[in-house]
Amino acid sequence: MGRTFEGSLVSPKGRFALCVARFNAFITEELLSGAKDALVRHGVAEDDVDVFRVPGTFELPAVVRRVADSGQYAGVVALGAVIRGDTTHYDYVCNEAAKGIAAAGLQTGVPVIFGVVTTENTEQAIARAGGKSGNKGWDAAMTALEMANLLPQIKA
Ligand code: INI
């Protein structure tokens, strides 16, 4: 049988970037707290976690791409909240954010994680930001840790 590769959840060498949208801040600040908490509890030094704030989720791809390209980070997490009830351009914001964030990861080779909550209403968003469905910021940070430990194992 061949080998199995997987990333551990311990802190790798390097810094992490948390890119967070201000729009729907009452949700995104909870995602940010969850993400920081996950990293620090898994051994990442607080000083090794940088925060980049952007106006809205639509702006996340540009910043995430620049941050990933800087070569300074082992992992990048994009945090936002898009609530359908709030906007008629929900689909545009979600689609562009998802495409742009994915592209940043693929184009740079840095783990770039999609921590954007996309919901029908505010109640669902609250449930995912520390409510009964957990904290998607925490989940995204854990994914960043795992991917930051997995990708370096795969040699070109
Ligand atoms: N941005 C969000 O992060 N979430 C939303 O729900 C949202 N709504 O409802 O419109 C939203 N809009 C702003 C958008 O992300 C951009 O900041 C704006 O369009 C300027 O480019």
GROMACS .gro file of C-alpha atoms and ligand atoms in nm:
model
  177
    1MET     CA    1   0.000   0.000   0.000
    2GLY     CA    2   0.118   0.350  -0.074
    3ARG     CA    3   0.174   0.626   0.177
    4THR     CA    4  -0.089   0.852   0.326
    5PHE     CA    5  -0.021   1.223   0.353
    6GLU     CA    6  -0.214   1.448   0.584
    7GLY     CA    7  -0.158   1.769   0.773
    8SER     CA    8  -0.134   1.775   1.150
    9LEU     CA    9  -0.309   2.041   1.356
   10VAL     CA   10   0.000   2.167   1.534
   11SER     CA   11   0.150   2.506   1.468
   12PRO     CA   12   0.385   2.502   1.168
   13LYS     CA   13   0.672   2.748   1.133
   14GLY     CA   14   0.547   3.077   1.002
   15ARG     CA   15   0.287   3.344   1.037
   16PHE     CA   16  -0.086   3.344   0.967
   17ALA     CA   17  -0.296   3.618   0.811
   18LEU     CA   18  -0.661   3.668   0.895
   19CYS     CA   19  -0.835   3.885   0.635
   20VAL     CA   20  -1.172   4.004   0.760
   21ALA     CA   21  -1.458   4.202   0.606
   22ARG     CA   22  -1.610   4.488   0.810
   23PHE     CA   23  -1.953   4.446   0.648
   24ASN     CA   24  -2.178   4.260   0.892
   25ALA     CA   25  -1.913   4.320   1.160
   26PHE     CA   26  -2.137   4.180   1.432
   27ILE     CA   27  -2.082   3.842   1.263
   28THR     CA   28  -1.732   3.882   1.122
   29GLU     CA   29  -1.581   3.996   1.453
   30GLU     CA   30  -1.703   3.669   1.605
   31LEU     CA   31  -1.547   3.476   1.317
   32LEU     CA   32  -1.222   3.664   1.373
   33SER     CA   33  -1.223   3.583   1.747
   34GLY     CA   34  -1.290   3.217   1.671
   35ALA     CA   35  -1.010   3.202   1.414
   36LYS     CA   36  -0.755   3.369   1.646
   37ASP     CA   37  -0.857   3.142   1.931
   38ALA     CA   38  -0.816   2.828   1.719
   39LEU     CA   39  -0.466   2.929   1.607
   40VAL     CA   40  -0.342   3.036   1.950
   41ARG     CA   41  -0.484   2.727   2.122
   42HIS     CA   42  -0.296   2.513   1.872
   43GLY     CA   43   0.035   2.674   1.946
   44VAL     CA   44   0.057   2.971   1.709
   45ALA     CA   45   0.206   3.272   1.890
   46GLU     CA   46  -0.031   3.570   1.907
   47ASP     CA   47   0.244   3.784   1.754
   48ASP     CA   48   0.246   3.553   1.452
   49VAL     CA   49  -0.117   3.630   1.367
   50ASP     CA   50  -0.176   3.942   1.155
   51VAL     CA   51  -0.518   4.088   1.079
   52PHE     CA   52  -0.608   4.265   0.753
   53ARG     CA   53  -0.944   4.445   0.743
   54VAL     CA   54  -1.135   4.512   0.422
   55PRO     CA   55  -1.466   4.693   0.363
   56GLY     CA   56  -1.672   4.394   0.245
   57THR     CA   57  -1.650   4.034   0.135
   58PHE     CA   58  -1.621   4.144  -0.229
   59GLU     CA   59  -1.284   4.304  -0.143
   60LEU     CA   60  -1.141   3.992   0.020
   61PRO     CA   61  -0.992   3.833  -0.296
   62ALA     CA   62  -0.767   4.129  -0.381
   63VAL     CA   63  -0.623   4.151  -0.031
   64VAL     CA   64  -0.597   3.777   0.021
   65ARG     CA   65  -0.410   3.747  -0.308
   66ARG     CA   66  -0.163   4.024  -0.218
   67VAL     CA   67  -0.109   3.882   0.130
   68ALA     CA   68  -0.054   3.528  -0.001
   69ASP     CA   69   0.183   3.659  -0.268
   70SER     CA   70   0.394   3.839  -0.009
   71GLY     CA   71   0.554   3.508   0.086
   72GLN     CA   72   0.529   3.602   0.453
   73TYR     CA   73   0.251   3.365   0.555
   74ALA     CA   74   0.213   2.991   0.609
   75GLY     CA   75  -0.163   3.030   0.577
   76VAL     CA   76  -0.426   3.291   0.496
   77VAL     CA   77  -0.787   3.286   0.613
   78ALA     CA   78  -1.060   3.497   0.449
   79LEU     CA   79  -1.348   3.583   0.683
   80GLY     CA   80  -1.674   3.744   0.578
   81ALA     CA   81  -2.050   3.720   0.612
   82VAL     CA   82  -2.289   3.754   0.320
   83ILE     CA   83  -2.655   3.749   0.419
   84ARG     CA   84  -2.909   3.714   0.137
   85GLY     CA   85  -3.177   3.911   0.315
   86ASP     CA   86  -2.948   4.215   0.318
   87THR     CA   87  -2.875   4.244  -0.050
   88THR     CA   88  -2.995   4.200  -0.401
   89HIS     CA   89  -2.640   4.136  -0.516
   90TYR     CA   90  -2.587   3.843  -0.278
   91ASP     CA   91  -2.501   3.605  -0.562
   92TYR     CA   92  -2.246   3.839  -0.716
   93VAL     CA   93  -2.071   3.901  -0.386
   94CYS     CA   94  -2.065   3.529  -0.294
   95ASN     CA   95  -1.958   3.406  -0.636
   96GLU     CA   96  -1.681   3.661  -0.686
   97ALA     CA   97  -1.551   3.608  -0.334
   98ALA     CA   98  -1.548   3.229  -0.368
   99LYS     CA   99  -1.381   3.240  -0.711
  100GLY     CA  100  -1.125   3.503  -0.612
  101ILE     CA  101  -1.031   3.342  -0.283
  102ALA     CA  102  -0.992   3.001  -0.446
  103ALA     CA  103  -0.784   3.152  -0.726
  104ALA     CA  104  -0.551   3.322  -0.475
  105GLY     CA  105  -0.475   2.986  -0.318
  106LEU     CA  106  -0.425   2.807  -0.647
  107GLN     CA  107  -0.212   3.079  -0.802
  108THR     CA  108   0.018   3.134  -0.506
  109GLY     CA  109   0.044   2.782  -0.364
  110VAL     CA  110  -0.023   2.922  -0.018
  111PRO     CA  111  -0.314   2.769   0.175
  112VAL     CA  112  -0.594   3.025   0.141
  113ILE     CA  113  -0.905   2.925   0.329
  114PHE     CA  114  -1.266   3.025   0.261
  115GLY     CA  115  -1.412   3.133   0.593
  116VAL     CA  116  -1.704   3.326   0.449
  117VAL     CA  117  -2.045   3.255   0.596
  118THR     CA  118  -2.315   3.270   0.328
  119THR     CA  119  -2.668   3.250   0.464
  120GLU     CA  120  -3.031   3.320   0.384
  121ASN     CA  121  -3.085   3.529   0.695
  122THR     CA  122  -2.924   3.684   1.002
  123GLU     CA  123  -3.031   3.403   1.233
  124GLN     CA  124  -2.838   3.147   1.027
  125ALA     CA  125  -2.531   3.371   1.027
  126ILE     CA  126  -2.543   3.409   1.407
  127ALA     CA  127  -2.569   3.030   1.442
  128ARG     CA  128  -2.244   2.995   1.245
  129ALA     CA  129  -2.055   3.266   1.432
  130GLY     CA  130  -2.034   3.112   1.775
  131GLY     CA  131  -2.397   2.997   1.797
  132LYS     CA  132  -2.547   2.652   1.776
  133SER     CA  133  -2.369   2.562   1.451
  134GLY     CA  134  -2.026   2.640   1.593
  135ASN     CA  135  -1.787   2.906   1.472
  136LYS     CA  136  -1.688   2.900   1.105
  137GLY     CA  137  -1.391   3.123   1.180
  138TRP     CA  138  -1.254   2.858   1.413
  139ASP     CA  139  -1.319   2.589   1.149
  140ALA     CA  140  -1.145   2.792   0.879
  141ALA     CA  141  -0.838   2.848   1.097
  142MET     CA  142  -0.816   2.475   1.171
  143THR     CA  143  -0.830   2.410   0.798
  144ALA     CA  144  -0.548   2.660   0.747
  145LEU     CA  145  -0.334   2.480   1.006
  146GLU     CA  146  -0.399   2.143   0.842
  147MET     CA  147  -0.325   2.267   0.491
  148ALA     CA  148  -0.015   2.456   0.607
  149ASN     CA  149   0.117   2.126   0.742
  150LEU     CA  150   0.009   1.919   0.440
  151LEU     CA  151   0.126   2.121   0.138
  152PRO     CA  152   0.497   2.126   0.229
  153GLN     CA  153   0.493   1.743   0.241
  154ILE     CA  154   0.410   1.728  -0.132
  155LYS     CA  155   0.729   1.779  -0.325
  156ALA     CA  156   0.709   1.914  -0.676
  157INI     N1  157  -2.058   4.262   0.184
  157INI     C1  158  -2.056   4.163   0.274
  157INI     O1  159  -1.947   4.125   0.322
  157INI     N2  160  -2.170   4.101   0.312
  157INI     C2  161  -2.292   4.139   0.263
  157INI     O2  162  -2.396   4.078   0.303
  157INI     C3  163  -2.296   4.245   0.170
  157INI     N3  164  -2.424   4.295   0.123
  157INI     O3  165  -2.525   4.261   0.182
  157INI     O4  166  -2.428   4.372   0.027
  157INI     C4  167  -2.176   4.306   0.130
  157INI     N4  168  -2.174   4.408   0.040
  157INI     C5  169  -2.060   4.491   0.021
  157INI     C6  170  -1.961   4.431  -0.078
  157INI     O5  171  -1.889   4.326  -0.018
  157INI     C7  172  -1.859   4.538  -0.122
  157INI     O6  173  -1.792   4.588  -0.009
  157INI     C8  174  -1.925   4.654  -0.198
  157INI     O7  175  -2.005   4.607  -0.303
  157INI     C9  176  -1.814   4.746  -0.257
  157INI     O8  177  -1.736   4.675  -0.352
   0.00000   0.00000   0.00000
